[in-house]
Amino acid sequence: MNLRIGQGYDVHKLAAGYEFWLGGILIPYELGSVGHSDGDVLIHAICDAILGAACLRDIGYHFPDTDNAYKNIDSKILLQDTLELIKKEGYYINNIDATVCLQKPKVKDYIPKMRDVLAEILEIDKNTLSIKATTTEQLGFVGRREGVEAHAVVLLIKE
């Protein structure tokens, strides 16, 4: 059995006039994620963790922001495509642990739905997908509500 650990990180600026997509769901908020795609920082971090674990580079390599095919794309599609990339290499996901860092909005009530949505896309049991949220105690760009960041760690298995 071949085990691979991958770590992912992403950050997006928050601004008025954008939707706030997080973990595959739309969250009502006065600010949204600025990005070439829908700006779903959590999905992007998970994609990078998965791709990194399989030594398949990163999300920007596979889905570059210079390609208009990905302009305003639903990040759930990127996640599905990422899963297909690792399946071709013979990997499957054992578990994911992710953390979202944002001052506002409070997202704890949305986490169960995020887990449902992401687990279905990734074809994993939702009990193998941990999503946590934290603030930065009003420190830094996250604390000033200028941006949102996410971290993810994944364990892949190849038998």
PDB file of C-alpha atoms in Angstrom:
ATOM      1  CA  MET A   1       0.000   0.000   0.000  1.00  0.00           C
ATOM      2  CA  ASN A   2       1.274   3.454  -0.967  1.00  0.00           C
ATOM      3  CA  LEU A   3       0.246   6.340   1.316  1.00  0.00           C
ATOM      4  CA  ARG A   4       0.651   9.964   0.240  1.00  0.00           C
ATOM      5  CA  ILE A   5       0.058  13.111   2.286  1.00  0.00           C
ATOM      6  CA  GLY A   6      -0.699  16.418   0.587  1.00  0.00           C
ATOM      7  CA  GLN A   7      -1.089  19.911   1.965  1.00  0.00           C
ATOM      8  CA  GLY A   8      -3.043  22.711   0.300  1.00  0.00           C
ATOM      9  CA  TYR A   9      -3.414  26.412   0.951  1.00  0.00           C
ATOM     10  CA  ASP A  10      -5.398  29.137  -0.757  1.00  0.00           C
ATOM     11  CA  VAL A  11      -6.375  32.732  -0.118  1.00  0.00           C
ATOM     12  CA  HIS A  12      -8.824  35.081  -1.804  1.00  0.00           C
ATOM     13  CA  LYS A  13      -9.550  38.748  -1.387  1.00  0.00           C
ATOM     14  CA  LEU A  14     -13.015  39.663  -0.097  1.00  0.00           C
ATOM     15  CA  ALA A  15     -14.933  42.496  -1.763  1.00  0.00           C
ATOM     16  CA  ALA A  16     -18.439  43.826  -2.257  1.00  0.00           C
ATOM     17  CA  GLY A  17     -20.203  42.808  -5.457  1.00  0.00           C
ATOM     18  CA  TYR A  18     -19.087  39.161  -5.394  1.00  0.00           C
ATOM     19  CA  GLU A  19     -20.807  36.018  -4.170  1.00  0.00           C
ATOM     20  CA  PHE A  20     -19.315  34.140  -1.229  1.00  0.00           C
ATOM     21  CA  TRP A  21     -18.874  30.484  -2.179  1.00  0.00           C
ATOM     22  CA  LEU A  22     -17.301  28.263   0.450  1.00  0.00           C
ATOM     23  CA  GLY A  23     -17.110  24.487   0.457  1.00  0.00           C
ATOM     24  CA  GLY A  24     -19.373  24.269  -2.566  1.00  0.00           C
ATOM     25  CA  ILE A  25     -22.238  26.269  -1.107  1.00  0.00           C
ATOM     26  CA  LEU A  26     -23.323  29.889  -1.459  1.00  0.00           C
ATOM     27  CA  ILE A  27     -23.267  31.706   1.863  1.00  0.00           C
ATOM     28  CA  PRO A  28     -25.172  34.972   2.194  1.00  0.00           C
ATOM     29  CA  TYR A  29     -22.715  37.724   3.083  1.00  0.00           C
ATOM     30  CA  GLU A  30     -22.045  41.347   2.180  1.00  0.00           C
ATOM     31  CA  LEU A  31     -18.601  40.464   0.785  1.00  0.00           C
ATOM     32  CA  GLY A  32     -17.595  37.738  -1.629  1.00  0.00           C
ATOM     33  CA  SER A  33     -14.424  36.035  -2.823  1.00  0.00           C
ATOM     34  CA  VAL A  34     -12.628  37.702  -5.691  1.00  0.00           C
ATOM     35  CA  GLY A  35     -11.239  35.145  -8.124  1.00  0.00           C
ATOM     36  CA  HIS A  36     -11.004  34.002 -11.721  1.00  0.00           C
ATOM     37  CA  SER A  37     -13.364  31.145 -10.841  1.00  0.00           C
ATOM     38  CA  ASP A  38     -16.089  31.425  -8.192  1.00  0.00           C
ATOM     39  CA  GLY A  39     -13.341  31.995  -5.598  1.00  0.00           C
ATOM     40  CA  ASP A  40     -14.153  29.008  -3.373  1.00  0.00           C
ATOM     41  CA  VAL A  41     -11.036  29.084  -1.207  1.00  0.00           C
ATOM     42  CA  LEU A  42     -11.860  25.830   0.603  1.00  0.00           C
ATOM     43  CA  ILE A  43     -12.289  23.781  -2.565  1.00  0.00           C
ATOM     44  CA  HIS A  44      -9.120  25.297  -4.013  1.00  0.00           C
ATOM     45  CA  ALA A  45      -7.096  24.320  -0.931  1.00  0.00           C
ATOM     46  CA  ILE A  46      -8.515  20.793  -1.063  1.00  0.00           C
ATOM     47  CA  CYS A  47      -7.675  20.506  -4.768  1.00  0.00           C
ATOM     48  CA  ASP A  48      -4.097  21.602  -4.091  1.00  0.00           C
ATOM     49  CA  ALA A  49      -3.755  19.097  -1.245  1.00  0.00           C
ATOM     50  CA  ILE A  50      -5.029  16.265  -3.440  1.00  0.00           C
ATOM     51  CA  LEU A  51      -2.866  17.212  -6.411  1.00  0.00           C
ATOM     52  CA  GLY A  52       0.200  17.677  -4.211  1.00  0.00           C
ATOM     53  CA  ALA A  53      -0.203  14.280  -2.575  1.00  0.00           C
ATOM     54  CA  ALA A  54      -0.285  12.637  -6.005  1.00  0.00           C
ATOM     55  CA  CYS A  55       2.703  14.725  -7.231  1.00  0.00           C
ATOM     56  CA  LEU A  56       0.492  16.265  -9.910  1.00  0.00           C
ATOM     57  CA  ARG A  57       1.584  19.869  -9.347  1.00  0.00           C
ATOM     58  CA  ASP A  58      -1.116  22.368  -8.325  1.00  0.00           C
ATOM     59  CA  ILE A  59      -4.501  23.814  -9.164  1.00  0.00           C
ATOM     60  CA  GLY A  60      -2.998  26.703 -11.146  1.00  0.00           C
ATOM     61  CA  TYR A  61      -1.150  24.263 -13.395  1.00  0.00           C
ATOM     62  CA  HIS A  62      -4.254  22.243 -14.263  1.00  0.00           C
ATOM     63  CA  PHE A  63      -6.809  25.079 -14.237  1.00  0.00           C
ATOM     64  CA  PRO A  64      -4.875  28.293 -14.976  1.00  0.00           C
ATOM     65  CA  ASP A  65      -6.444  31.690 -14.377  1.00  0.00           C
ATOM     66  CA  THR A  66      -5.094  32.716 -17.779  1.00  0.00           C
ATOM     67  CA  ASP A  67      -7.535  30.324 -19.470  1.00  0.00           C
ATOM     68  CA  ASN A  68     -10.990  31.794 -20.093  1.00  0.00           C
ATOM     69  CA  ALA A  69     -12.463  28.285 -19.939  1.00  0.00           C
ATOM     70  CA  TYR A  70     -12.184  28.630 -16.156  1.00  0.00           C
ATOM     71  CA  LYS A  71     -13.578  32.169 -15.907  1.00  0.00           C
ATOM     72  CA  ASN A  72     -16.355  32.139 -13.271  1.00  0.00           C
ATOM     73  CA  ILE A  73     -16.327  28.320 -13.228  1.00  0.00           C
ATOM     74  CA  ASP A  74     -18.025  26.511 -10.381  1.00  0.00           C
ATOM     75  CA  SER A  75     -15.164  25.201  -8.243  1.00  0.00           C
ATOM     76  CA  LYS A  76     -17.088  21.974  -7.673  1.00  0.00           C
ATOM     77  CA  ILE A  77     -16.260  21.165 -11.308  1.00  0.00           C
ATOM     78  CA  LEU A  78     -12.566  21.723 -10.590  1.00  0.00           C
ATOM     79  CA  LEU A  79     -12.864  19.370  -7.615  1.00  0.00           C
ATOM     80  CA  GLN A  80     -14.523  16.690  -9.768  1.00  0.00           C
ATOM     81  CA  ASP A  81     -11.783  17.064 -12.387  1.00  0.00           C
ATOM     82  CA  THR A  82      -9.116  16.844  -9.670  1.00  0.00           C
ATOM     83  CA  LEU A  83     -10.642  13.593  -8.422  1.00  0.00           C
ATOM     84  CA  GLU A  84     -10.541  12.179 -11.953  1.00  0.00           C
ATOM     85  CA  LEU A  85      -6.852  13.092 -12.249  1.00  0.00           C
ATOM     86  CA  ILE A  86      -5.899  11.092  -9.152  1.00  0.00           C
ATOM     87  CA  LYS A  87      -8.165   8.177 -10.077  1.00  0.00           C
ATOM     88  CA  LYS A  88      -6.206   7.839 -13.347  1.00  0.00           C
ATOM     89  CA  GLU A  89      -3.078   7.439 -11.212  1.00  0.00           C
ATOM     90  CA  GLY A  90      -4.732   4.765  -9.061  1.00  0.00           C
ATOM     91  CA  TYR A  91      -5.231   6.871  -5.926  1.00  0.00           C
ATOM     92  CA  TYR A  92      -8.259   7.279  -3.728  1.00  0.00           C
ATOM     93  CA  ILE A  93      -8.889   9.573  -0.792  1.00  0.00           C
ATOM     94  CA  ASN A  94      -8.585   8.151   2.705  1.00  0.00           C
ATOM     95  CA  ASN A  95      -9.399  11.369   4.572  1.00  0.00           C
ATOM     96  CA  ILE A  96      -9.263  15.165   4.453  1.00  0.00           C
ATOM     97  CA  ASP A  97      -8.786  17.679   7.249  1.00  0.00           C
ATOM     98  CA  ALA A  98      -9.434  21.320   6.336  1.00  0.00           C
ATOM     99  CA  THR A  99      -9.535  24.643   8.143  1.00  0.00           C
ATOM    100  CA  VAL A 100     -11.083  27.894   6.926  1.00  0.00           C
ATOM    101  CA  CYS A 101      -9.792  31.137   8.440  1.00  0.00           C
ATOM    102  CA  LEU A 102     -12.188  34.067   8.329  1.00  0.00           C
ATOM    103  CA  GLN A 103     -13.341  36.716  10.732  1.00  0.00           C
ATOM    104  CA  LYS A 104     -16.881  36.932   9.366  1.00  0.00           C
ATOM    105  CA  PRO A 105     -19.328  35.501   8.523  1.00  0.00           C
ATOM    106  CA  LYS A 106     -19.603  32.753  11.096  1.00  0.00           C
ATOM    107  CA  VAL A 107     -19.840  29.543   9.064  1.00  0.00           C
ATOM    108  CA  LYS A 108     -20.216  26.821  11.701  1.00  0.00           C
ATOM    109  CA  ASP A 109     -23.876  26.262  10.788  1.00  0.00           C
ATOM    110  CA  TYR A 110     -22.925  25.725   7.119  1.00  0.00           C
ATOM    111  CA  ILE A 111     -20.227  23.119   7.755  1.00  0.00           C
ATOM    112  CA  PRO A 112     -22.557  20.077   7.764  1.00  0.00           C
ATOM    113  CA  LYS A 113     -23.890  21.054   4.305  1.00  0.00           C
ATOM    114  CA  MET A 114     -20.337  21.681   3.035  1.00  0.00           C
ATOM    115  CA  ARG A 115     -19.342  18.205   4.212  1.00  0.00           C
ATOM    116  CA  ASP A 116     -22.337  16.664   2.447  1.00  0.00           C
ATOM    117  CA  VAL A 117     -21.635  18.469  -0.830  1.00  0.00           C
ATOM    118  CA  LEU A 118     -17.884  17.833  -0.884  1.00  0.00           C
ATOM    119  CA  ALA A 119     -18.103  14.203   0.260  1.00  0.00           C
ATOM    120  CA  GLU A 120     -20.547  13.449  -2.553  1.00  0.00           C
ATOM    121  CA  ILE A 121     -18.296  15.027  -5.185  1.00  0.00           C
ATOM    122  CA  LEU A 122     -15.209  13.264  -3.828  1.00  0.00           C
ATOM    123  CA  GLU A 123     -17.014   9.912  -3.481  1.00  0.00           C
ATOM    124  CA  ILE A 124     -15.998   9.579   0.170  1.00  0.00           C
ATOM    125  CA  ASP A 125     -17.879   9.049   3.414  1.00  0.00           C
ATOM    126  CA  LYS A 126     -18.532  12.436   5.011  1.00  0.00           C
ATOM    127  CA  ASN A 127     -17.049  11.048   8.229  1.00  0.00           C
ATOM    128  CA  THR A 128     -13.657  11.081   6.497  1.00  0.00           C
ATOM    129  CA  LEU A 129     -13.938  14.816   5.766  1.00  0.00           C
ATOM    130  CA  SER A 130     -13.253  17.282   8.571  1.00  0.00           C
ATOM    131  CA  ILE A 131     -13.950  20.981   8.053  1.00  0.00           C
ATOM    132  CA  LYS A 132     -13.166  23.471  10.776  1.00  0.00           C
ATOM    133  CA  ALA A 133     -13.450  27.260  10.912  1.00  0.00           C
ATOM    134  CA  THR A 134     -11.516  29.758  12.964  1.00  0.00           C
ATOM    135  CA  THR A 135     -10.927  33.485  13.188  1.00  0.00           C
ATOM    136  CA  THR A 136      -7.583  35.196  13.462  1.00  0.00           C
ATOM    137  CA  GLU A 137      -8.700  37.185  16.505  1.00  0.00           C
ATOM    138  CA  GLN A 138      -8.961  40.289  14.288  1.00  0.00           C
ATOM    139  CA  LEU A 139      -5.290  40.058  13.293  1.00  0.00           C
ATOM    140  CA  GLY A 140      -3.935  40.394   9.761  1.00  0.00           C
ATOM    141  CA  PHE A 141      -5.843  40.583   6.469  1.00  0.00           C
ATOM    142  CA  VAL A 142      -8.282  37.892   7.633  1.00  0.00           C
ATOM    143  CA  GLY A 143      -8.978  39.753  10.865  1.00  0.00           C
ATOM    144  CA  ARG A 144      -9.583  42.982   8.955  1.00  0.00           C
ATOM    145  CA  ARG A 145     -12.065  41.086   6.690  1.00  0.00           C
ATOM    146  CA  GLU A 146      -9.907  41.795   3.619  1.00  0.00           C
ATOM    147  CA  GLY A 147      -9.605  38.134   2.716  1.00  0.00           C
ATOM    148  CA  VAL A 148     -10.311  34.518   3.532  1.00  0.00           C
ATOM    149  CA  GLU A 149      -7.851  31.633   3.645  1.00  0.00           C
ATOM    150  CA  ALA A 150      -8.089  27.867   3.811  1.00  0.00           C
ATOM    151  CA  HIS A 151      -5.706  25.041   4.649  1.00  0.00           C
ATOM    152  CA  ALA A 152      -6.230  21.376   3.792  1.00  0.00           C
ATOM    153  CA  VAL A 153      -4.397  18.132   4.391  1.00  0.00           C
ATOM    154  CA  VAL A 154      -5.268  14.916   2.574  1.00  0.00           C
ATOM    155  CA  LEU A 155      -4.163  11.302   2.839  1.00  0.00           C
ATOM    156  CA  LEU A 156      -4.264   9.396  -0.447  1.00  0.00           C
ATOM    157  CA  ILE A 157      -3.965   5.639  -0.792  1.00  0.00           C
ATOM    158  CA  LYS A 158      -2.800   3.623  -3.792  1.00  0.00           C
ATOM    159  CA  GLU A 159      -3.092  -0.122  -3.553  1.00  0.00           C
TER     160      GLU A 159
END
